[in-house]
Amino acid sequence: MAAARYANRTEQREKTRSVLDTRGVLYADEPERVEKRLAHLGADWAMARAIEQNPTVPAGSAGSTLGLPPESFTGEVLGLERLIGRNNLTPVAFLEEGVRASRSVGRVTISGPGGGHGTGFLVSSSLLLTNNHVLRDARVAARSTVALAFQDGVDGNPLTPAVFQLEPARFFVTDRALDYSLVAVAPRGAQGEELSSFGRLVLSDAQGKVVIGEFVNIIQHPRGEPKQLALRDNQIVDVLERFLHYESDTREGSSGSPVFNDQWEVVALHHSAVPQTDGEGRPLSVGGAVWQPEMGEQQLAWRANEGVRISRVLRALHETPLTGEAARLRDEVATAGLAPAPAPSLPPELSATAGSPPPSFNDAQAHAPTTAASPAAAQLQVHAGATETSAQLVVPLRVTVALDTPAPQPPPATGRPDVVSAVEKDIDAALTNHRLAQERPYYDRQADSAARDAYYANVRADDGDVLRRALTELLTRTHAPQPRYKPMRLVYPWVDLHENGRLCSIYSGKEFSAEELIRADAAVEEARLDRVQELLLHERTAGPAEFEAEFDVLEASMPFNCEHVVPQSWFGKKEPMRGDLHHLFACEVGCNSFRGNFPYVDFPDFEEAIRGACGKRENVGFEPEKGKGVVARATLYFLIRYPGQVGDVAREFPQDRLPLLLQWHESEPVTEYERHRNAAAAELQGNRNPLIDHPEWAHTIDFSGVWP
């Protein structure tokens, strides 16, 4: 079956290889998966693109190929350089972490009829994970053992292994389709060794652990031999719904091995090799002849390997109906990795940084009620009683804020390491993005002109409706990746910089350094996260709707220094609109709050309008003091990119206000700053603003189709 899956993906795999060869790892996998991988590494597209744009120089004392001073060098930069193939250096701690991970890996031995060897690894203080084809059922497991520390020491002499009996009567779950078996291990070895002294490998269903083109590491017992390591020269060539395909050095006996990324996180359960075959599908030997059974398996020629994605194993395990002691043992595996049951979810902005559940979260509540066997569960053999259980996770929340007042100063940090470390990582990445950006030319007119011409090469401009439809299709199709809303890391460091290297408020024109707004937003983010954690820990219960409403109020009281030209409330804060860089601009909190979600208008100079440094405001709308042409082009882009999303109510810029945008567009021509913004945003999210590239199209495009 592994061979069939591999063969069926030949065409896609060849395309992927071509992309890997010509563009690199960042472009070989689905954009959303790559974005999650970058986030998992503490990096983002801005940093990745900045590193790609910086010339490679010989590695300096800091260990980076970038021209960064030692105090600027961070682990995130090194990890990203390795991911995109710019640097093979790695901290020596990589080896130490690998040794620690290897302690939990052992050789599985099956005694009696059909006996043999495989590999398995501890995933809790009591349970071992291996393949179903290694331990097919509880009877086979009952006559099996696992030998830990079956390996050579640093002096080349073999260590004395610790042998533990498997105890399927206490726990045994297996799934033939996903080829995994999870079995209990005796707490003490044959010589009295403590199982707990060998640690565990934490399993996680978090996304972003690996992408196509990355290299993985496999700790294994090939052919039952002492523990060995296939290190890094094992490239992932395909990602399927339930499996990974990778090229690696494994042999029979490696079944059940953990497959690690470079952070020593388990990404897959190795389970099968894919043999080389001839045109008739017959397996080949290492010499190129058709393989015959009498040659022995050691003469088979392999071309790839297949592993089961660990997130899919966790999902199936989560769906297994268990109760009592069996459920408790299963939950130990999930303690540090498995997602909780459906519950009020954090908003997207918090979900990426809030970390693990607060201390009051009960691990026993991490599983939803099981009311019927799922298709995956139907294939399971469960050596334990199964009854329906139920649990509930409640999310308490209450926020008290004052509206229509200046945004409060963020409260002092509480010292909670999970909040502080997440925010500090954002600051470090944002400042690194900014330092890298300063080494680049602000705007390369020649290169951008060529990119613009290539982008619109197939767009016809002779018919207004055809042009608008063609642009909508083009902007949508090329909008990849789709960065999430994170202005401190994506807007301030590079995209929104002016020619003098500073940021200017879109409405007031007030100048700021990038670091000022990065640190200001970080303080707001820390205050938000801290407030939410306090609420989760101490307040009464609230449902999803209440949580969302309260968080909206919290956001409004603690805004970032970033303006959505098209207010978030008009599109329900949904992505990709929320993070679309073409309509995000630096804007101090005061102006951001002053504008609110009022549509743009052009006031006659009458006394009732409220005036300020940011512009004029009345209950009918808001007129900015600065940047009218810029915001007009950004709004027109939004209307073309997201037709039908806004304008269904009077406050959301109805169609009769279109002439105002066109007037502002004409009166304030495109600037070098906007051209830089357009090129920088295109680098990060793939699409461009046609009103900046072709200002003359503004009066050609038929905008009538963009309103609901």
XYZ file of C-alpha atoms in Angstrom:
708
model
C 0.000 0.000 0.000
C 2.888 2.356 0.736
C 4.328 1.600 -2.701
C 0.945 2.293 -4.326
C 0.591 5.595 -2.496
C 4.092 6.563 -3.560
C 3.439 5.624 -7.194
C 0.143 7.512 -7.302
C 1.921 10.710 -6.262
C 4.710 10.538 -8.839
C 3.528 13.487 -10.926
C 2.948 15.723 -7.907
C 6.271 14.684 -6.381
C 8.156 15.569 -9.566
C 6.563 19.004 -9.584
C 7.540 19.420 -5.954
C 11.127 18.432 -6.679
C 11.257 21.022 -9.447
C 10.064 23.719 -7.052
C 12.587 22.598 -4.426
C 15.383 22.826 -6.986
C 14.388 26.198 -8.416
C 12.770 28.106 -5.539
C 13.444 26.235 -2.314
C 11.689 24.781 0.720
C 9.519 27.830 1.438
C 7.620 27.346 -1.821
C 7.337 23.560 -2.134
C 4.521 22.966 0.352
C 1.099 24.564 0.751
C 1.454 28.228 1.784
C -0.637 27.731 4.906
C 1.573 24.845 6.058
C 4.722 26.866 5.397
C 3.301 29.821 7.302
C 2.544 27.582 10.283
C 6.032 26.099 10.099
C 7.588 29.559 10.169
C 5.413 30.511 13.127
C 6.461 27.299 14.892
C 10.099 28.346 14.431
C 9.411 31.838 15.753
C 9.892 33.357 12.300
C 7.572 34.738 9.621
C 7.446 35.548 5.922
C 8.963 38.983 6.439
C 12.058 37.500 8.055
C 12.231 34.686 5.502
C 12.013 37.074 2.567
C 14.530 39.446 4.148
C 17.023 36.601 4.575
C 16.449 35.491 0.997
C 17.068 39.028 -0.246
C 20.274 39.503 1.758
C 23.431 38.349 -0.044
C 25.079 35.271 1.388
C 28.387 36.052 3.073
C 30.882 33.692 4.730
C 29.744 32.566 8.142
C 31.130 34.847 10.818
C 31.825 34.308 14.470
C 28.101 34.511 15.212
C 27.475 31.439 13.056
C 25.122 33.197 10.620
C 25.600 33.773 6.894
C 23.920 37.139 7.369
C 25.816 40.300 8.149
C 24.385 40.576 11.647
C 26.374 41.594 14.715
C 26.663 38.880 17.404
C 24.181 40.598 19.698
C 21.577 40.461 16.923
C 22.011 36.772 16.169
C 19.202 34.557 17.467
C 18.204 30.912 17.304
C 15.229 31.901 15.145
C 17.567 33.279 12.493
C 19.727 30.153 12.522
C 16.707 27.856 12.311
C 15.307 29.835 9.401
C 18.651 29.910 7.573
C 18.865 26.140 7.890
C 15.286 25.733 6.669
C 15.895 27.700 3.491
C 19.284 26.084 2.871
C 21.461 29.083 3.644
C 23.358 27.567 6.569
C 24.122 24.042 7.780
C 25.522 25.130 11.127
C 23.629 24.005 14.191
C 24.160 24.520 17.926
C 25.970 21.721 19.729
C 22.861 21.450 21.908
C 21.262 19.765 18.884
C 23.360 16.669 19.613
C 22.639 16.807 23.326
C 18.911 17.022 22.675
C 19.187 14.090 20.274
C 20.927 11.972 22.905
C 18.188 12.823 25.396
C 15.493 11.901 22.857
C 17.233 8.608 22.067
C 16.934 7.372 25.661
C 13.204 6.736 25.140
C 13.741 4.591 22.010
C 14.143 0.812 22.359
C 14.273 -2.457 20.454
C 11.061 -4.461 20.536
C 11.561 -8.234 20.539
C 8.746 -10.712 19.845
C 9.402 -14.219 21.188
C 7.941 -17.477 19.892
C 6.288 -18.194 16.524
C 6.575 -15.331 14.041
C 9.062 -13.594 16.310
C 11.385 -10.844 15.270
C 12.405 -7.288 16.059
C 11.070 -3.786 15.645
C 11.537 -0.375 17.219
C 9.331 1.450 19.699
C 9.494 4.539 21.898
C 8.044 5.654 25.215
C 5.340 8.310 24.902
C 4.312 8.446 28.560
C 5.520 7.108 31.886
C 3.771 3.793 31.098
C 3.128 3.434 27.347
C 5.193 2.527 24.288
C 4.295 3.320 20.660
C 5.247 1.088 17.738
C 3.664 -0.303 14.559
C 0.638 -2.558 14.304
C 2.639 -4.854 12.041
C 5.197 -5.185 14.856
C 2.598 -5.890 17.574
C -0.515 -7.049 15.737
C -2.608 -7.921 18.768
C -2.524 -8.266 22.538
C -1.422 -11.929 22.365
C 1.692 -11.025 20.381
C 2.400 -8.110 22.708
C 2.121 -10.372 25.754
C 5.176 -12.359 24.624
C 7.213 -9.286 23.733
C 9.759 -7.098 25.482
C 11.447 -3.755 24.866
C 15.162 -3.264 25.462
C 16.179 0.302 26.299
C 19.828 1.444 26.137
C 20.552 -1.354 23.646
C 23.434 0.556 22.062
C 27.161 1.120 22.084
C 28.730 3.459 24.602
C 31.132 6.289 23.812
C 34.040 3.833 24.186
C 32.596 1.608 21.467
C 31.659 -1.157 23.877
C 28.021 -2.233 24.226
C 26.017 -0.968 27.163
C 23.943 -3.317 29.306
C 20.366 -2.938 28.059
C 17.404 -2.625 30.394
C 14.733 -5.132 29.312
C 11.081 -4.500 30.178
C 8.113 -6.800 29.698
C 5.144 -5.444 27.748
C 1.820 -5.589 29.606
C -1.085 -5.506 27.111
C -3.500 -6.713 29.796
C -3.071 -3.301 31.403
C -3.355 -1.306 28.157
C -3.334 -2.137 24.458
C -4.761 -0.139 21.543
C -3.946 -0.842 17.917
C -5.070 0.459 14.515
C -4.228 -1.483 11.381
C -5.031 1.319 8.915
C -2.695 3.778 10.654
C -0.308 0.954 11.551
C 0.201 1.874 15.188
C 0.048 -0.039 18.465
C 0.173 1.540 21.898
C 0.960 -0.818 24.764
C 1.716 -0.633 28.484
C 5.232 -1.417 29.704
C 6.159 -2.919 33.067
C 7.308 -0.174 35.466
C 10.476 -2.153 36.368
C 12.954 -4.010 34.182
C 14.345 -7.508 34.561
C 17.174 -6.166 36.740
C 14.995 -3.762 38.700
C 15.560 -0.734 36.446
C 13.002 2.099 36.670
C 11.109 2.666 33.402
C 10.623 6.310 34.361
C 14.392 6.873 34.235
C 14.282 6.590 30.437
C 11.974 9.579 29.981
C 9.389 9.981 27.238
C 8.937 11.587 23.839
C 6.183 14.188 24.019
C 3.692 13.873 21.176
C 1.926 16.957 19.878
C -0.736 17.525 17.261
C 0.369 21.150 16.873
C 0.649 22.216 13.254
C 3.843 23.592 11.774
C 6.286 20.885 12.827
C 7.578 20.104 9.318
C 7.103 20.933 5.613
C 8.058 19.362 2.290
C 11.755 19.723 1.602
C 12.872 19.664 5.224
C 15.210 17.037 6.592
C 14.240 14.643 9.354
C 16.114 12.414 11.796
C 15.258 8.791 12.639
C 16.414 6.890 15.738
C 16.049 3.191 15.050
C 17.117 -0.424 15.566
C 17.607 -1.615 11.966
C 17.407 -5.420 11.684
C 17.317 -5.580 15.467
C 20.850 -4.163 15.696
C 21.994 -1.737 18.409
C 20.436 1.731 18.271
C 21.439 3.834 15.268
C 20.649 7.267 13.873
C 19.806 8.460 10.368
C 20.757 12.116 10.739
C 19.334 14.945 8.605
C 20.119 13.432 5.195
C 16.494 12.337 4.995
C 14.377 14.741 2.972
C 10.600 14.881 3.068
C 9.404 14.590 -0.521
C 5.626 14.485 -0.021
C 2.936 15.108 2.591
C -0.300 13.126 2.303
C -3.379 13.353 4.466
C -2.181 10.612 6.821
C 1.397 9.871 5.742
C 4.794 11.445 5.049
C 7.162 10.222 2.341
C 10.884 10.797 2.887
C 14.178 9.511 1.588
C 16.227 7.926 4.349
C 18.560 5.106 5.322
C 16.345 2.556 7.061
C 16.144 -1.218 6.898
C 13.907 -3.982 8.189
C 13.685 -3.714 11.953
C 13.304 0.075 11.817
C 9.526 -0.256 11.862
C 8.073 1.706 14.763
C 10.890 4.285 14.901
C 10.208 7.933 15.752
C 10.804 10.423 12.938
C 12.018 13.806 14.273
C 12.333 17.305 12.880
C 15.434 19.364 13.673
C 13.864 20.505 16.947
C 13.631 16.819 17.997
C 9.850 16.868 17.900
C 8.225 13.634 16.734
C 6.570 14.263 13.358
C 5.846 10.700 12.221
C 5.853 7.016 13.133
C 8.074 5.227 10.620
C 6.319 2.145 9.288
C 7.215 1.129 5.757
C 9.788 1.339 3.004
C 8.920 1.833 -0.661
C 10.893 -0.579 -2.886
C 12.331 0.234 -6.269
C 10.399 -1.564 -9.014
C 10.687 -2.208 -12.724
C 8.132 -1.318 -15.379
C 5.989 -4.287 -14.378
C 5.947 -3.330 -10.718
C 8.372 -6.078 -9.629
C 10.767 -5.155 -6.795
C 14.426 -4.762 -7.746
C 17.556 -5.860 -5.943
C 20.444 -3.538 -5.095
C 22.212 -4.832 -8.220
C 19.320 -3.859 -10.498
C 17.988 -7.376 -11.140
C 14.470 -8.448 -10.264
C 14.514 -9.354 -6.587
C 13.718 -12.913 -5.560
C 12.764 -13.974 -2.023
C 15.773 -16.277 -1.747
C 18.043 -13.202 -2.039
C 16.916 -12.030 1.384
C 15.365 -8.692 2.313
C 18.808 -7.150 2.741
C 19.173 -7.245 -1.076
C 16.009 -5.229 -1.751
C 16.594 -1.794 -3.266
C 14.588 0.971 -1.587
C 13.708 4.369 -3.003
C 11.751 6.031 -0.206
C 10.173 5.503 3.165
C 6.761 6.216 4.607
C 5.770 7.360 8.073
C 2.377 7.894 9.667
C 1.839 11.531 10.640
C 1.906 11.679 14.421
C -1.003 14.128 14.503
C -3.154 11.478 12.811
C -2.115 8.871 15.368
C -3.078 11.262 18.165
C -6.396 12.024 16.515
C -7.271 8.322 16.241
C -6.163 7.726 19.819
C -8.277 10.655 20.977
C -11.326 9.102 19.297
C -10.810 5.710 20.957
C -13.597 5.049 23.497
C -11.887 4.186 26.782
C -12.806 4.369 30.421
C -11.290 3.877 33.857
C -7.577 3.096 34.137
C -7.226 2.684 30.361
C -8.575 6.191 29.788
C -6.209 7.585 32.402
C -3.200 5.947 30.752
C -4.299 7.191 27.325
C -4.681 10.706 28.725
C -1.058 10.681 29.891
C -0.034 10.621 26.237
C -2.259 13.616 25.544
C -1.176 15.702 28.541
C 1.417 17.703 26.662
C 0.256 17.343 23.107
C -3.375 16.595 22.335
C -5.749 19.459 21.720
C -8.662 19.912 24.161
C -12.239 19.118 23.342
C -14.313 21.669 21.412
C -14.623 24.677 23.668
C -14.709 28.455 23.478
C -11.653 29.144 21.361
C -9.225 32.003 21.664
C -9.332 34.577 18.897
C -6.770 33.999 16.116
C -4.464 36.632 17.499
C -4.207 34.854 20.855
C -4.282 31.272 19.633
C -0.798 31.521 18.152
C 0.816 32.915 21.282
C -1.231 32.049 24.310
C 0.522 28.721 24.808
C -0.800 25.781 26.766
C -3.934 25.822 28.915
C -3.723 27.640 32.264
C -2.761 25.659 35.374
C -6.385 25.155 36.423
C -7.121 23.150 33.269
C -7.883 19.568 34.238
C -6.133 17.049 32.006
C -9.026 14.684 32.537
C -11.209 17.212 30.711
C -9.119 17.122 27.575
C -11.397 14.709 25.734
C -14.819 15.247 24.311
C -17.715 12.810 24.843
C -17.650 9.781 22.562
C -21.157 9.011 21.409
C -20.414 6.636 18.535
C -17.466 4.944 16.957
C -15.925 7.037 14.203
C -14.728 5.390 10.975
C -11.212 5.423 12.407
C -12.372 3.983 15.709
C -14.193 1.165 13.915
C -10.845 -0.319 12.884
C -9.462 -0.330 16.427
C -8.831 -3.283 18.695
C -9.141 -2.035 22.276
C -8.014 -4.258 25.122
C -10.104 -2.378 27.683
C -13.752 -1.740 28.475
C -15.383 1.053 26.509
C -18.170 3.208 27.887
C -19.398 6.635 27.085
C -17.870 9.430 29.154
C -18.422 13.162 29.147
C -16.484 16.202 30.204
C -16.818 19.931 29.899
C -14.280 22.704 29.563
C -15.530 26.092 30.705
C -13.901 29.371 29.781
C -14.571 32.065 32.388
C -14.274 35.690 31.382
C -15.305 39.149 32.452
C -13.753 42.407 31.282
C -14.499 45.915 32.518
C -13.363 48.754 30.250
C -14.272 52.321 29.412
C -15.050 53.166 25.809
C -14.543 56.435 23.924
C -11.601 57.296 26.160
C -7.878 57.287 25.426
C -6.470 53.778 25.341
C -5.214 52.824 28.819
C -1.559 52.298 29.541
C -0.738 48.583 29.607
C -0.584 47.222 33.149
C 2.837 46.172 34.442
C 4.020 42.717 33.469
C 3.112 40.010 35.933
C 6.244 37.980 35.281
C 4.300 35.014 33.913
C 6.912 33.290 31.777
C 4.475 32.009 29.133
C 3.160 35.517 28.384
C 6.504 37.281 28.597
C 8.418 34.726 26.513
C 5.820 34.789 23.726
C 5.927 38.581 23.517
C 9.718 38.730 23.760
C 9.945 36.288 20.857
C 7.731 38.615 18.808
C 9.927 41.596 19.697
C 13.137 39.762 18.790
C 11.730 38.580 15.464
C 10.330 42.018 14.615
C 13.591 43.806 15.402
C 15.523 41.215 13.398
C 13.150 41.792 10.480
C 13.809 45.520 10.777
C 17.598 45.159 10.924
C 17.558 42.912 7.874
C 15.337 45.382 6.038
C 17.758 48.228 6.644
C 20.386 46.375 4.605
C 18.138 46.290 1.541
C 17.547 48.952 -1.097
C 14.366 50.823 -0.248
C 12.841 50.461 -3.702
C 14.276 48.800 -6.814
C 12.370 50.513 -9.599
C 13.754 48.341 -12.386
C 13.049 45.037 -10.658
C 9.582 46.140 -9.587
C 8.731 47.314 -13.084
C 9.610 43.885 -14.462
C 7.569 42.194 -11.709
C 4.592 44.450 -12.436
C 4.667 43.760 -16.177
C 4.850 40.007 -15.608
C 2.029 40.115 -13.042
C -0.506 41.794 -15.381
C 0.740 40.209 -18.619
C -2.577 38.448 -19.315
C -4.943 41.195 -18.131
C -7.009 43.049 -20.752
C -7.951 46.643 -19.955
C -10.371 47.423 -22.804
C -13.605 46.555 -20.979
C -14.415 47.770 -17.454
C -16.373 44.756 -16.238
C -13.976 42.239 -17.791
C -11.054 44.131 -16.265
C -12.577 44.126 -12.783
C -13.358 40.407 -12.925
C -9.899 39.597 -14.249
C -8.267 41.611 -11.471
C -10.400 39.976 -8.783
C -9.427 36.539 -10.061
C -5.744 37.499 -10.312
C -5.543 39.110 -6.869
C -7.295 36.151 -5.272
C -5.289 33.458 -7.049
C -1.918 35.023 -6.296
C -2.715 35.907 -2.677
C -0.468 33.208 -1.195
C 0.652 32.949 1.464
C -1.960 34.756 3.536
C -0.172 36.216 6.592
C -2.171 36.500 9.798
C -2.632 39.890 11.422
C 0.609 40.730 13.228
C 1.564 44.361 12.518
C 4.582 44.479 14.822
C 6.253 41.723 12.781
C 4.934 42.412 9.275
C 3.898 46.060 8.911
C 6.352 48.129 10.958
C 9.745 46.485 10.234
C 9.679 46.916 6.431
C 6.371 47.133 4.564
C 5.223 50.531 5.876
C 8.604 52.269 6.132
C 9.055 55.615 4.395
C 12.176 56.585 2.464
C 13.762 58.090 5.595
C 13.523 54.708 7.347
C 10.744 55.847 9.709
C 7.031 55.202 10.035
C 4.447 57.926 9.519
C 0.924 57.805 10.879
C -1.389 57.438 7.914
C -3.833 60.086 9.204
C -1.730 62.595 11.182
C 1.645 62.272 9.472
C 3.352 61.991 12.856
C 6.681 60.132 12.641
C 7.818 57.160 14.710
C 10.753 54.803 14.637
C 9.893 51.203 13.812
C 11.219 50.100 17.200
C 8.884 52.535 18.984
C 5.758 50.986 17.514
C 7.114 47.437 17.763
C 7.681 47.826 21.500
C 4.425 49.727 22.002
C 2.407 46.958 20.336
C 4.349 44.346 22.292
C 3.309 46.038 25.538
C -0.313 45.981 24.383
C -0.055 42.326 23.364
C 1.450 41.414 26.729
C -1.296 43.294 28.566
C -4.000 41.568 26.504
C -2.557 38.112 27.068
C -2.076 38.755 30.759
C -5.643 40.039 31.130
C -7.069 37.035 29.301
C -5.092 34.610 31.450
C -6.328 36.302 34.596
C -9.888 36.108 33.354
C -9.547 32.446 32.403
C -8.217 31.614 35.849
C -10.381 33.665 38.160
C -13.740 34.617 36.645
C -17.018 32.782 36.301
C -18.036 30.655 33.329
C -18.785 32.080 29.928
C -19.706 30.528 26.602
C -18.093 31.110 23.205
C -20.348 34.034 22.283
C -19.716 35.803 25.577
C -15.991 35.217 25.293
C -15.862 36.628 21.763
C -17.878 39.691 22.745
C -15.734 40.376 25.791
C -12.543 39.972 23.817
C -13.812 42.462 21.222
C -14.269 44.965 24.034
C -10.790 44.165 25.350
C -9.277 44.730 21.888
C -11.097 48.028 21.526
C -9.744 49.238 24.856
C -6.179 48.163 24.019
C -5.683 48.770 20.268
C -2.488 48.333 18.295
C -0.830 51.230 16.474
C -2.119 49.893 13.184
C -5.037 51.034 11.063
C -7.240 48.835 8.896
C -8.283 51.207 6.112
C -11.350 49.002 5.776
C -12.469 48.594 9.423
C -12.326 45.086 10.840
C -15.936 45.205 12.008
C -17.072 45.494 8.381
C -15.784 41.992 7.598
C -16.098 40.367 11.034
C -12.323 40.317 11.675
C -11.994 37.398 9.286
C -8.795 36.322 7.581
C -7.298 36.886 5.073
C -8.881 40.354 5.130
C -7.648 41.095 8.634
C -4.012 40.446 7.811
C -4.009 41.741 4.224
C -0.974 44.035 4.146
C -2.310 46.208 1.337
C -4.747 47.929 3.693
C -2.713 47.970 6.943
C -0.908 51.179 7.918
C 0.966 52.537 10.920
C -1.358 54.779 12.911
C -0.940 55.925 16.514
C -3.570 54.708 18.946
C -5.186 58.134 19.277
C -5.923 58.451 15.553
C -6.915 54.802 15.323
C -9.537 55.273 18.037
C -10.617 58.668 16.675
C -11.473 57.231 13.266
C -13.185 54.128 14.750
C -15.164 52.352 12.052
C -16.530 55.488 10.383
C -16.526 55.467 6.570
C -14.531 58.094 4.709
C -16.254 61.344 3.764
C -15.212 64.787 2.506
C -16.657 67.443 4.807
C -17.562 70.928 3.736
C -15.880 73.242 6.223
C -18.751 73.491 8.669
C -18.444 73.986 12.421
C -20.138 70.836 13.647
C -17.325 68.530 12.507
C -14.933 67.507 15.280
C -11.386 68.389 14.259
C -8.088 67.003 15.462
C -4.557 66.225 14.302
C -5.928 63.053 12.711
C -8.700 64.677 10.683
C -12.384 65.516 11.030
C -15.185 63.318 12.316
C -18.948 63.526 12.460
C -21.585 60.859 12.868
C -21.710 60.507 9.073
C -18.032 59.696 8.642
C -14.343 60.554 8.953
C -12.075 62.707 6.777
C -8.335 62.083 7.310
C -5.926 64.986 7.667
C -3.250 63.157 5.642
C -2.966 60.246 3.244
C -6.213 60.596 1.300
C -4.779 59.232 -1.936
C -3.081 56.365 -0.137
C -6.209 55.240 1.725
C -8.328 55.641 -1.418
C -6.112 53.256 -3.371
C -6.009 50.806 -0.461
C -9.814 50.852 -0.209
C -10.248 50.387 -3.950
C -7.874 47.422 -3.793
C -9.987 45.907 -1.021
C -13.193 46.328 -3.013
C -11.662 44.537 -5.998
C -9.974 41.794 -3.969
C -13.019 41.082 -1.762
C -16.153 41.895 -3.783
C -19.390 41.737 -1.809
C -17.682 41.900 1.593
C -18.526 45.504 2.496
C -21.149 48.069 1.638
C -24.279 46.198 2.620
C -25.178 48.908 5.165
C -24.881 52.682 4.969
C -21.980 52.882 7.456
C -19.904 50.521 5.321
C -19.097 52.824 2.432
C -22.054 52.458 0.061
C -21.682 52.669 -3.701
C -22.586 56.340 -3.878
C -19.299 57.173 -2.088
C -17.161 55.702 -4.911
C -16.638 59.111 -6.624
C -15.015 60.361 -3.412
C -12.369 57.624 -3.528
C -11.708 58.303 -7.201
C -11.393 62.034 -6.471
C -8.831 61.433 -3.694
C -6.991 59.005 -5.964
C -6.715 61.657 -8.696
C -5.784 64.545 -6.414
C -2.887 62.746 -4.690
C -0.793 60.710 -7.173
C 1.086 57.528 -6.339
C 4.322 58.122 -4.425
C 7.619 56.252 -4.066
C 6.454 55.210 -0.594
C 3.400 53.486 -2.052
C 5.459 51.755 -4.717
C 7.776 50.446 -2.016
C 4.779 49.276 0.051
C 3.245 47.539 -2.947
C 6.456 45.684 -3.798
C 7.099 44.753 -0.146
C 3.557 43.455 0.361
C 3.748 41.500 -2.909
C 6.905 39.783 -1.648
C 5.089 38.630 1.477
C 1.631 37.731 0.186
C 2.032 37.367 -3.565
C -0.520 39.853 -4.922
C -0.300 43.533 -5.844
C -2.435 46.669 -5.753
C -3.466 47.441 -9.349
C -4.366 51.053 -8.458
C -0.714 51.668 -7.575
C 0.670 49.776 -10.569
C -1.822 51.221 -13.075
C -3.403 54.405 -11.674
C -5.062 55.009 -15.052
C -7.259 51.921 -14.543
C -9.234 53.638 -11.777
C -11.664 55.188 -14.269
C -11.718 52.126 -16.528
C -12.663 49.521 -13.936
C -16.383 48.936 -13.573
C -16.765 48.873 -9.785
C -20.505 48.202 -9.888
C -19.947 44.504 -9.280
C -18.051 44.889 -5.989
C -21.031 45.829 -3.803
C -23.465 43.229 -2.403
